[in-house]
PDB file of C-alpha atoms in Angstrom:
ATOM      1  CA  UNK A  27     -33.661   9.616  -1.991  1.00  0.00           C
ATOM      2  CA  UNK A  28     -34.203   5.832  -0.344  1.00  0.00           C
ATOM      3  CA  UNK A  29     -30.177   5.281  -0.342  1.00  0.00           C
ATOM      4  CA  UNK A  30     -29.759   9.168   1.251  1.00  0.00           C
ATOM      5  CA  UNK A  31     -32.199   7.997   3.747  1.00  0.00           C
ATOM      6  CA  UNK A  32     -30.723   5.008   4.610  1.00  0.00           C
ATOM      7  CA  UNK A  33     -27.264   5.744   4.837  1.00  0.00           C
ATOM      8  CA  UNK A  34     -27.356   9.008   7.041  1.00  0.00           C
ATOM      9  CA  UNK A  35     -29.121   6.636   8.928  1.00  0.00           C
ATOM     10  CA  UNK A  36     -26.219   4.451   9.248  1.00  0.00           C
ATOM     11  CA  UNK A  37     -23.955   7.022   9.622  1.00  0.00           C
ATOM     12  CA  UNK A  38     -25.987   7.953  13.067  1.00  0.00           C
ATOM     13  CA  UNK A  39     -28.239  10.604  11.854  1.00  0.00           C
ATOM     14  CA  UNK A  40     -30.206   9.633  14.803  1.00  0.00           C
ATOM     15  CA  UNK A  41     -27.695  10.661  17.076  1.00  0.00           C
ATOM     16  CA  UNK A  42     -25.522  13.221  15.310  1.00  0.00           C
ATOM     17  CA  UNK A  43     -27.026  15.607  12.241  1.00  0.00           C
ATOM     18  CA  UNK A  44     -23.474  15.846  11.129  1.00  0.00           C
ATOM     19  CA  UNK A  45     -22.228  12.306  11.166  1.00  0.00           C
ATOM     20  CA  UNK A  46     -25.139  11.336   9.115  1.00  0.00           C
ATOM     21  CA  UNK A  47     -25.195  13.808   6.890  1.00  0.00           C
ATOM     22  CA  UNK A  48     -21.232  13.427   6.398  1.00  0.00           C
ATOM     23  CA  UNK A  49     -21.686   9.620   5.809  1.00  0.00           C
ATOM     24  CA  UNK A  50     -24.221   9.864   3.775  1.00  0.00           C
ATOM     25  CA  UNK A  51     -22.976  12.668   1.515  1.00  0.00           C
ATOM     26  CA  UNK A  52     -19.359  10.979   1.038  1.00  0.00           C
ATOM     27  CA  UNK A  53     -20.884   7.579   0.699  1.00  0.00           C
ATOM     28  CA  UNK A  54     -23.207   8.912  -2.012  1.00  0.00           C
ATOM     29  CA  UNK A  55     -20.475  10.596  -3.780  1.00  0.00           C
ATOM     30  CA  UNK A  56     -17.876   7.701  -4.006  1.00  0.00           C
ATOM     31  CA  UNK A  57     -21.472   5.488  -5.119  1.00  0.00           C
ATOM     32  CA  UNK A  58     -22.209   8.244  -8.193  1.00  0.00           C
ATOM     33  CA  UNK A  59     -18.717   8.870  -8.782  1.00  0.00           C
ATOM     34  CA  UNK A  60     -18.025   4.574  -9.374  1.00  0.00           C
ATOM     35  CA  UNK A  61     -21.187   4.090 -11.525  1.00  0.00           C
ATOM     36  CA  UNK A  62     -20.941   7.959 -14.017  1.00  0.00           C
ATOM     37  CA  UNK A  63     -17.130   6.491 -14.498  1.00  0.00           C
ATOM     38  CA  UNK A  64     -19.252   3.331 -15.965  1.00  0.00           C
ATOM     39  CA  UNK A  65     -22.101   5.701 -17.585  1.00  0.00           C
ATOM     40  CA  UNK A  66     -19.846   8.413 -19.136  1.00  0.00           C
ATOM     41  CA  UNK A  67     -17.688   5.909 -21.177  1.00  0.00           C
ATOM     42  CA  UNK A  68     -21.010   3.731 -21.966  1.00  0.00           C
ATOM     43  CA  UNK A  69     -21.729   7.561 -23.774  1.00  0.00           C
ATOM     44  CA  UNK A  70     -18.668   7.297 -25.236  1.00  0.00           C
ATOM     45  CA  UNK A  71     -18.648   4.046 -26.818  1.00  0.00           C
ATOM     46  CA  UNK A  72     -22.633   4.732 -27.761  1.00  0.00           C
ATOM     47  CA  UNK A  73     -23.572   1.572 -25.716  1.00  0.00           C
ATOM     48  CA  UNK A  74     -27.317   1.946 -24.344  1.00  0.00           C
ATOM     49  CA  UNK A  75     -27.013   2.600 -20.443  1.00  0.00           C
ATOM     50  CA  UNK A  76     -29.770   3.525 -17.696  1.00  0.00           C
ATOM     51  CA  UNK A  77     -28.516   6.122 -15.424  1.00  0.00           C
ATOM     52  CA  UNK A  78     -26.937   4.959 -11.795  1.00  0.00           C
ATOM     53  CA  UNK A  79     -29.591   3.485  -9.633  1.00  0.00           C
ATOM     54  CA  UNK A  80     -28.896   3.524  -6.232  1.00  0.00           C
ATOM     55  CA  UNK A  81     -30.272   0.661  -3.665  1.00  0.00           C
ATOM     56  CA  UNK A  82     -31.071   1.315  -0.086  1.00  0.00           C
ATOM     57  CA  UNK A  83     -30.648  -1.097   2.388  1.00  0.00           C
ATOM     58  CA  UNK A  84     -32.317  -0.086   5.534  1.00  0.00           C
ATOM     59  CA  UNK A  85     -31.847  -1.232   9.363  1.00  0.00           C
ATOM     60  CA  UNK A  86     -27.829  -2.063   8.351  1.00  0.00           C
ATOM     61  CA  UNK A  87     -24.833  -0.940   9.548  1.00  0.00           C
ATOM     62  CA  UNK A  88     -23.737   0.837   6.070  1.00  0.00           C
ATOM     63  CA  UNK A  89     -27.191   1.535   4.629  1.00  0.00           C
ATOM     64  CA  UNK A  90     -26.820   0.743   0.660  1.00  0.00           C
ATOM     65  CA  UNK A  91     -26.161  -2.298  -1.219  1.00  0.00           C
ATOM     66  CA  UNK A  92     -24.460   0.139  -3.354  1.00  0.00           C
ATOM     67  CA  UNK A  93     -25.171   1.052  -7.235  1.00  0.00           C
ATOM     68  CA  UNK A  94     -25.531  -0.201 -10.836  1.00  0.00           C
ATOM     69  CA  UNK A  95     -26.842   0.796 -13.916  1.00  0.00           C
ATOM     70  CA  UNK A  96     -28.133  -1.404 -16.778  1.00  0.00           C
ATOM     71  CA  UNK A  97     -26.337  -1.899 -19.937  1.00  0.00           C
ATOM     72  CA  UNK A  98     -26.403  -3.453 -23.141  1.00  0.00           C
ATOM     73  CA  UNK A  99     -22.522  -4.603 -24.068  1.00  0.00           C
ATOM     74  CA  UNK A 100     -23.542  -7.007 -26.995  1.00  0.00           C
ATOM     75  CA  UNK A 101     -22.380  -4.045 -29.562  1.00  0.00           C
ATOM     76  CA  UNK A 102     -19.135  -3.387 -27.822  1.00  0.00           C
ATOM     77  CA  UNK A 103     -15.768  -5.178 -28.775  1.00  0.00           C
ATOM     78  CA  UNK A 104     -13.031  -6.445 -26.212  1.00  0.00           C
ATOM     79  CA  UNK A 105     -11.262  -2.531 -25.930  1.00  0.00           C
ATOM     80  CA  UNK A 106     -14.192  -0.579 -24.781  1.00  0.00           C
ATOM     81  CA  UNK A 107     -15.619  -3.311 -22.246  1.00  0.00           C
ATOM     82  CA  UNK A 108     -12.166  -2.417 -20.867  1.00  0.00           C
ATOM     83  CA  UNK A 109     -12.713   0.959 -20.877  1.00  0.00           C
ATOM     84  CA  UNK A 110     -15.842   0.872 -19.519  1.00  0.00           C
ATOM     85  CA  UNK A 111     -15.159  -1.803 -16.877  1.00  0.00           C
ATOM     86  CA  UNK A 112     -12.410  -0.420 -15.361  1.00  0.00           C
ATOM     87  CA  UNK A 113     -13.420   3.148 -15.557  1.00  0.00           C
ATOM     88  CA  UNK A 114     -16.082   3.056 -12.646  1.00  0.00           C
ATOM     89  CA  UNK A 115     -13.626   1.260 -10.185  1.00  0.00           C
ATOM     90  CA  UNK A 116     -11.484   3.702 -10.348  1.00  0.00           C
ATOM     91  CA  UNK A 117     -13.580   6.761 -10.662  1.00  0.00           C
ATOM     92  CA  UNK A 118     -15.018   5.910  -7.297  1.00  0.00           C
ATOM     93  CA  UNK A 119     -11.761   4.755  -5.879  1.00  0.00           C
ATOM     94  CA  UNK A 120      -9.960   8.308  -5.866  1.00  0.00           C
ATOM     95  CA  UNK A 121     -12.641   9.796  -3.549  1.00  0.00           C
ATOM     96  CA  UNK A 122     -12.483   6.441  -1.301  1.00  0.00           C
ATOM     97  CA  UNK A 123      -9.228   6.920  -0.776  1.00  0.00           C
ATOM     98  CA  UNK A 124      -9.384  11.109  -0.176  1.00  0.00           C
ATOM     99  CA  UNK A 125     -12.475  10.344   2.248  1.00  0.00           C
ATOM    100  CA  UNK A 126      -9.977   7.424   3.799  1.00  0.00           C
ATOM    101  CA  UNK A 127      -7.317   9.508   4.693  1.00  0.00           C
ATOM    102  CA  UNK A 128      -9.323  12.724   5.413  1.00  0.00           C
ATOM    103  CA  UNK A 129     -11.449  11.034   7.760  1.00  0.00           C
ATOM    104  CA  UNK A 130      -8.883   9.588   9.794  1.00  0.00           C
ATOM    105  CA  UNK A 131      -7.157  12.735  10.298  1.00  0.00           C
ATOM    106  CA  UNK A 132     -10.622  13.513  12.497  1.00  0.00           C
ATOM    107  CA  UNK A 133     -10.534   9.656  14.020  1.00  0.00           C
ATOM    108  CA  UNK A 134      -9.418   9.324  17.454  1.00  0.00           C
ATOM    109  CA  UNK A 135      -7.983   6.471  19.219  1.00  0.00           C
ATOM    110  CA  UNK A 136      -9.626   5.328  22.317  1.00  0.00           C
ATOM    111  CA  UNK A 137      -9.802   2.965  24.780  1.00  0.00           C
ATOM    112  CA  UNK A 138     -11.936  -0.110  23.943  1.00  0.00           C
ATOM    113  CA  UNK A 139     -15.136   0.028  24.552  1.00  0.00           C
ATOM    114  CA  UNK A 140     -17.268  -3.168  24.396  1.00  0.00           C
ATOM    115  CA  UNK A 141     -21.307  -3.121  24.297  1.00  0.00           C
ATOM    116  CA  UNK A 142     -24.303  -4.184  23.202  1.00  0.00           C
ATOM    117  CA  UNK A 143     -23.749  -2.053  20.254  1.00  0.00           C
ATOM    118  CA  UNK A 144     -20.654  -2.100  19.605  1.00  0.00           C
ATOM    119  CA  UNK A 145     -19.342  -3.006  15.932  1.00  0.00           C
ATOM    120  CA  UNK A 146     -16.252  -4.134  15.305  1.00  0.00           C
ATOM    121  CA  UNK A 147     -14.857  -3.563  11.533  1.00  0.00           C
ATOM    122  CA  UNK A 148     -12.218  -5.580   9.745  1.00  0.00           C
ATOM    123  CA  UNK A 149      -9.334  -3.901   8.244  1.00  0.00           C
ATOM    124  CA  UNK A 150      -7.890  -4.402   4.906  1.00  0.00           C
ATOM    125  CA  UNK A 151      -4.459  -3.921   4.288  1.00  0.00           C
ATOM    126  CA  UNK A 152      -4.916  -0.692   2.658  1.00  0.00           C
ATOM    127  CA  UNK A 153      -6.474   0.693   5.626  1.00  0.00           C
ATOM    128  CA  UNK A 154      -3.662  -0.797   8.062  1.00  0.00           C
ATOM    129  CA  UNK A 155      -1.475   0.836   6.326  1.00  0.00           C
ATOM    130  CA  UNK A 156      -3.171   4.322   6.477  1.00  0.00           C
ATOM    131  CA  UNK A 157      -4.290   3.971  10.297  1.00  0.00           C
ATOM    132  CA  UNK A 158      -0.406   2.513  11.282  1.00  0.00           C
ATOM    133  CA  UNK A 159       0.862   6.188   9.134  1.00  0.00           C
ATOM    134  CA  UNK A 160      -1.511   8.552  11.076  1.00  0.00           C
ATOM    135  CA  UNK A 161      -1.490   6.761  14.805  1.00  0.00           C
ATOM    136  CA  UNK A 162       1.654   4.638  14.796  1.00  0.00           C
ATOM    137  CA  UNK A 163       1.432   1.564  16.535  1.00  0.00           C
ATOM    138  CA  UNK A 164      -1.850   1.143  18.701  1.00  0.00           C
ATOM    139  CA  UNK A 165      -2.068  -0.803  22.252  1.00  0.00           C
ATOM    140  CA  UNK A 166      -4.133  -3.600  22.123  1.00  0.00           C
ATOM    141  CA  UNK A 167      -6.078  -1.915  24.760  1.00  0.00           C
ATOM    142  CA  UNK A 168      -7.089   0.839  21.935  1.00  0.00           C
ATOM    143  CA  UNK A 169      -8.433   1.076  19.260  1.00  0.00           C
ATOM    144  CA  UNK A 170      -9.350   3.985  16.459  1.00  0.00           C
ATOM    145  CA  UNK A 171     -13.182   5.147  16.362  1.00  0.00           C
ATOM    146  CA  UNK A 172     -13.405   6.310  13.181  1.00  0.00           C
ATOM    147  CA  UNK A 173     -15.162   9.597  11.927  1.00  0.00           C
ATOM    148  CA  UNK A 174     -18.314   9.217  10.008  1.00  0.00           C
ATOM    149  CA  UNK A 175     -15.898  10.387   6.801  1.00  0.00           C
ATOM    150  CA  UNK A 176     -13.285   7.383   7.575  1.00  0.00           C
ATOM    151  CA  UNK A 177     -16.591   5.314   7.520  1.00  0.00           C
ATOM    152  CA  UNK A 178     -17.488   6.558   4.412  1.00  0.00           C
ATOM    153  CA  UNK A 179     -14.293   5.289   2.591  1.00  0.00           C
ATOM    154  CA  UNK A 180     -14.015   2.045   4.390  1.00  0.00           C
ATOM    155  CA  UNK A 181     -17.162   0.867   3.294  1.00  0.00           C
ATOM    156  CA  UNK A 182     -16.384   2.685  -0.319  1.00  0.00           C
ATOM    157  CA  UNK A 183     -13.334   0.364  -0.355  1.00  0.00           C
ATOM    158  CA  UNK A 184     -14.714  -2.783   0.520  1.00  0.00           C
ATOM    159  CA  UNK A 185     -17.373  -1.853  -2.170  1.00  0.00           C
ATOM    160  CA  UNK A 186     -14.734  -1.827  -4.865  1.00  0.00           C
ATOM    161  CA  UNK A 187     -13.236  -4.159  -3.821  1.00  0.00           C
ATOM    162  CA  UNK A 188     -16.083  -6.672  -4.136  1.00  0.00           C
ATOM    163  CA  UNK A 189     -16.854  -5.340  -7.216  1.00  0.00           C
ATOM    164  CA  UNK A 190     -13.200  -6.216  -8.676  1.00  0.00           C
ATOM    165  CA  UNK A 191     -13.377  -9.951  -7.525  1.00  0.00           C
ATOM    166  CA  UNK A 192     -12.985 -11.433 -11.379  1.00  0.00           C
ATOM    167  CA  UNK A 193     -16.417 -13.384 -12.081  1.00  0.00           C
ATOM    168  CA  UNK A 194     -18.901 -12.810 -14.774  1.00  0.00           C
ATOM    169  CA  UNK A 195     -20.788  -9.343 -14.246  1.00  0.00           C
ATOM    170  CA  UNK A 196     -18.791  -7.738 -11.899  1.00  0.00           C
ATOM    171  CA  UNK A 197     -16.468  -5.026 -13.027  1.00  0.00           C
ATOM    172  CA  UNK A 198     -13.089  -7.760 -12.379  1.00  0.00           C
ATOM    173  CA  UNK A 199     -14.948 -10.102 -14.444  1.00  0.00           C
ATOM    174  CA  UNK A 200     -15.353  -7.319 -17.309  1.00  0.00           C
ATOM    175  CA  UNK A 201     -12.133  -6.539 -17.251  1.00  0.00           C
ATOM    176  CA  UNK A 202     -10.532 -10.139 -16.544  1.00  0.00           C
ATOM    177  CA  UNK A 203     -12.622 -10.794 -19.952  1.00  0.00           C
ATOM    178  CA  UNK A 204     -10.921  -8.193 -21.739  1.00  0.00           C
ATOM    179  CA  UNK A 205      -7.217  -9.501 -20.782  1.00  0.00           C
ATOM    180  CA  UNK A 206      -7.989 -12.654 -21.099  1.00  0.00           C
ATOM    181  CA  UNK A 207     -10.897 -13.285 -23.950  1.00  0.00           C
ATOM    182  CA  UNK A 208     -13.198 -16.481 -23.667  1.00  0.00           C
ATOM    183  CA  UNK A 209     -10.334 -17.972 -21.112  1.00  0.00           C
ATOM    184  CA  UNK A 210     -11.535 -16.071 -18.524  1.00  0.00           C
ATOM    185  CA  UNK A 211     -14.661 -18.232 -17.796  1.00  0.00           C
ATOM    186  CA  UNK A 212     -12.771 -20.830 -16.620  1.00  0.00           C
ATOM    187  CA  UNK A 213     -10.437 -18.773 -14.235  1.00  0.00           C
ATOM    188  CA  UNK A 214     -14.253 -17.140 -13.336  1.00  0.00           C
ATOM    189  CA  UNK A 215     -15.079 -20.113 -12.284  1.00  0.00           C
ATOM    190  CA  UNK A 216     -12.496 -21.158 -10.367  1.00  0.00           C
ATOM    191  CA  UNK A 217     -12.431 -17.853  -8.533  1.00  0.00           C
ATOM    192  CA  UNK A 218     -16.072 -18.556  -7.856  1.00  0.00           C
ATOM    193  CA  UNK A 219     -15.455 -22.202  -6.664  1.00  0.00           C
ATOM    194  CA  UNK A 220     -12.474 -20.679  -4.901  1.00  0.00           C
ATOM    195  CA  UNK A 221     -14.747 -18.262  -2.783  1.00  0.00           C
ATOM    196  CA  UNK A 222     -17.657 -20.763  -1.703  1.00  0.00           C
ATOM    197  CA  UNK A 223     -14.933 -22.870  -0.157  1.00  0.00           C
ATOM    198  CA  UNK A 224     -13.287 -19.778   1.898  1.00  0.00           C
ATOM    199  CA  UNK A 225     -16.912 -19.028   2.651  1.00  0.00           C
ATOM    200  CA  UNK A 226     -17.625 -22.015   3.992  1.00  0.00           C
ATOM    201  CA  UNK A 227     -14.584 -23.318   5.414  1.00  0.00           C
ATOM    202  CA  UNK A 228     -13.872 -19.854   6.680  1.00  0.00           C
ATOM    203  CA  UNK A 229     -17.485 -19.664   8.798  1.00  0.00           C
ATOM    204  CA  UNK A 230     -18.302 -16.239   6.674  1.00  0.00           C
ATOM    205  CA  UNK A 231     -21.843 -16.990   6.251  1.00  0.00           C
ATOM    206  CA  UNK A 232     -22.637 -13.505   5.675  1.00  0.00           C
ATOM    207  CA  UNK A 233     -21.577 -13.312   1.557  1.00  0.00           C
ATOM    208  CA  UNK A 234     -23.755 -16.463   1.174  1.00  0.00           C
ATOM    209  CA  UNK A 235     -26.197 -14.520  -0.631  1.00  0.00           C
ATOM    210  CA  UNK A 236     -23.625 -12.332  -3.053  1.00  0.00           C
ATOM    211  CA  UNK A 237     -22.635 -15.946  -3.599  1.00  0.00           C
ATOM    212  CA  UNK A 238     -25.892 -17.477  -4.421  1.00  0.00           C
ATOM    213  CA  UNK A 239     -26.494 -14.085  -6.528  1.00  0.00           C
ATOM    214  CA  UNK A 240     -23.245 -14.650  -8.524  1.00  0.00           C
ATOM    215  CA  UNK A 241     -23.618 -18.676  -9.317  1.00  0.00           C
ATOM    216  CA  UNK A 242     -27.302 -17.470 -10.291  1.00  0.00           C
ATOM    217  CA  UNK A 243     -25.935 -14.920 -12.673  1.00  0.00           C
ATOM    218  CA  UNK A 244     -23.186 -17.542 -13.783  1.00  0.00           C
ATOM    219  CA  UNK A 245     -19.680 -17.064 -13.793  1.00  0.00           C
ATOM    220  CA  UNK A 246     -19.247 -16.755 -17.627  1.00  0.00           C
ATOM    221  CA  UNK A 247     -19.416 -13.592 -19.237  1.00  0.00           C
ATOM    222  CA  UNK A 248     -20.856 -13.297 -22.749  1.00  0.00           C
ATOM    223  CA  UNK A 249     -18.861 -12.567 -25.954  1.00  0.00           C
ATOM    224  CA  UNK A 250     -18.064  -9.204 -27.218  1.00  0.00           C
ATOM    225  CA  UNK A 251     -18.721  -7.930 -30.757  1.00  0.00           C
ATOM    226  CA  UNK A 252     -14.994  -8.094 -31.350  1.00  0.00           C
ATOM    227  CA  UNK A 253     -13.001 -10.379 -28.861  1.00  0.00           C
ATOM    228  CA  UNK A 254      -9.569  -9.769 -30.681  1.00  0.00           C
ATOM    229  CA  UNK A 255      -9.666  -5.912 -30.922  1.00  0.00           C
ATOM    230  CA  UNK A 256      -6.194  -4.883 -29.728  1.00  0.00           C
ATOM    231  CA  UNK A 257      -5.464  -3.806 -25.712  1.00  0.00           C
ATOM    232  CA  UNK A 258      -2.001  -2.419 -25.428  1.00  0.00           C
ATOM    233  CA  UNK A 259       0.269  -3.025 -22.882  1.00  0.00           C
ATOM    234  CA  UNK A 260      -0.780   0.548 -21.263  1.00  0.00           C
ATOM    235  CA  UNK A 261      -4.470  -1.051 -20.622  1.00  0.00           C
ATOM    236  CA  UNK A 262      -2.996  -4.869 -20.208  1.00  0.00           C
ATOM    237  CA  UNK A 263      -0.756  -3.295 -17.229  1.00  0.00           C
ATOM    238  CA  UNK A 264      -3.933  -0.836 -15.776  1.00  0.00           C
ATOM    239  CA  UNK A 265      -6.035  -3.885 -15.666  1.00  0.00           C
ATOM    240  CA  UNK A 266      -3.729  -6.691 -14.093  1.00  0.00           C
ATOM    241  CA  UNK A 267      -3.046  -4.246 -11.481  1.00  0.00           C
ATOM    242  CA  UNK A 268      -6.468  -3.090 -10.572  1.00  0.00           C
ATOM    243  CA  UNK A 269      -7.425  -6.715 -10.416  1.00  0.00           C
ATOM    244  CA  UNK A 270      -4.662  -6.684  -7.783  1.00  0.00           C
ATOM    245  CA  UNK A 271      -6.610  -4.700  -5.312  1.00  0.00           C
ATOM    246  CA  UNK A 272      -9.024  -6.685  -3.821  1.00  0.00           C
ATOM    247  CA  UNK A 273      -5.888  -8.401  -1.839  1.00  0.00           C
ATOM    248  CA  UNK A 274      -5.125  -5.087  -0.106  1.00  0.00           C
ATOM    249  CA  UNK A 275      -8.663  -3.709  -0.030  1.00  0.00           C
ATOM    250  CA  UNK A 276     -11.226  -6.239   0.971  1.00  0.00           C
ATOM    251  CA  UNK A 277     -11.179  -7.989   4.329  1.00  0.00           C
ATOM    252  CA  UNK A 278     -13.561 -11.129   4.646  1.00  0.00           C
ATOM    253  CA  UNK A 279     -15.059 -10.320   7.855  1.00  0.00           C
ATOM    254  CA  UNK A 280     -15.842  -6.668   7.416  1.00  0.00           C
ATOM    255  CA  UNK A 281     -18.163  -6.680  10.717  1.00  0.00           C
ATOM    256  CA  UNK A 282     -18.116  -8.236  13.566  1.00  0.00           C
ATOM    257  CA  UNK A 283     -21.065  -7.108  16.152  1.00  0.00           C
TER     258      UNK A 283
END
């Protein structure tokens, strides 16, 4: 109920009942739909699993940190941490992407106009691609004000996305363990190592924290109950290329006020 709160808040439920209730209520769905994809296979495989808890983040401009649910993986081997890793990314991917395109058939494009609160967002390649397909190519005196359903799957994007960055807890790291075995921690750590220096060479203080959060957690993920159960080249190829995403779904400055 926080999380509902909070992001048809962001979505301008101050301004428009519709905009916030439409950001909140696509938002919310790409959220449950990314965490039952984790939840319904952690039924499968028996593995012990809270329900999806949702967390609010008030006074922002998307209103949720996003979702989780607890887990315990100690019983699982390395084929159903796959299955279970990879199934929430792209359970809540689909309606991203339907909410993406969808939305910016109701975006306009508009002149620029600068304010005191005015929010700029950054634009992964995914979403280039979608906004160059519906509006061609836009003057640099324009730009495209998205709906509050265009919103919705940005910020669902850029929530995968982070999500599939391959260190330790995070579903990449999951299923970068399962391709790879005990391996991965190293390339985990590098990846971490990797993303403090972009951080800080790059000026984008703002994931300092998700940083901090992630070195706190550590970058190595633990052992499964069978680390040579066989993948399959149908799951090897599904997971290389969902690791793949991140480079044409997350942007590293997603706001710029």
């Amino acid at each position: 109920l926080a999380t509902c709160l909070s992001t048809y808040f962001a979505g301008g439920g101050r301004s428009s009942l519709w905009d916030g209730l439409t950001y909140s209520l696509c938002l919310m769905t790409i959220l449950l739909c990314h965490e039952m994809g984790h939840f319904l296979q952690a039924v499968r495989y028996h593995a012990p699993a809270t329900l999806p808890i949702f967390l609010p983040m008030p006074f922002s401009p998307i209103g949720t940190f996003g979702a989780v649910i607890a887990m315990d993986t100690r019983r699982l081997d390395r084929r159903q941490l796959f299955d279970i890793g990879i199934s929430g990314p792209l359970a809540g991917l689909i309606p991203a992407l339907v909410f993406c395109v969808l939305g910016l058939y109701f975006s306009e494009v508009k002149p620029i106009q600068n304010g005191p609160d005015a929010i700029q967002l950054g634009e992964p390649l995914i979403f280039q691609w979608l906004t160059r397909f519906f509006f061609g190519e836009i003057p640099s005196t324009h730009t495209v004000y998205l709906s509050s359903m265009a919103f919705a799957g940005w910020v669902g994007l850029l929530i995968t996305s982070l999500n599939l960055f391959p260190i330790g807890q995070l579903d990449g790291g999951h299923i970068l363990y399962a391709l790879l075995g005990p391996a991965a921690n190293l390339v985990s750590l590098l990846v971490l190592m990797g993303a403090t220096a972009a951080v800080v060479l790059g000026g984008y203080w703002g994931w300092i924290l998700l940083l901090f959060l992630l070195g706190l957690m550590g970058p190595a993920h633990p052992p499964t109950a069978n680390d040579a159960a066989p993948l399959g080249w149908t799951r090897r190829i599904l997971g290389w290329a969902v690791l793949l995403l991140p480079i044409i779904g997350f942007t590293p400055q997603p706001l710029t006020l």
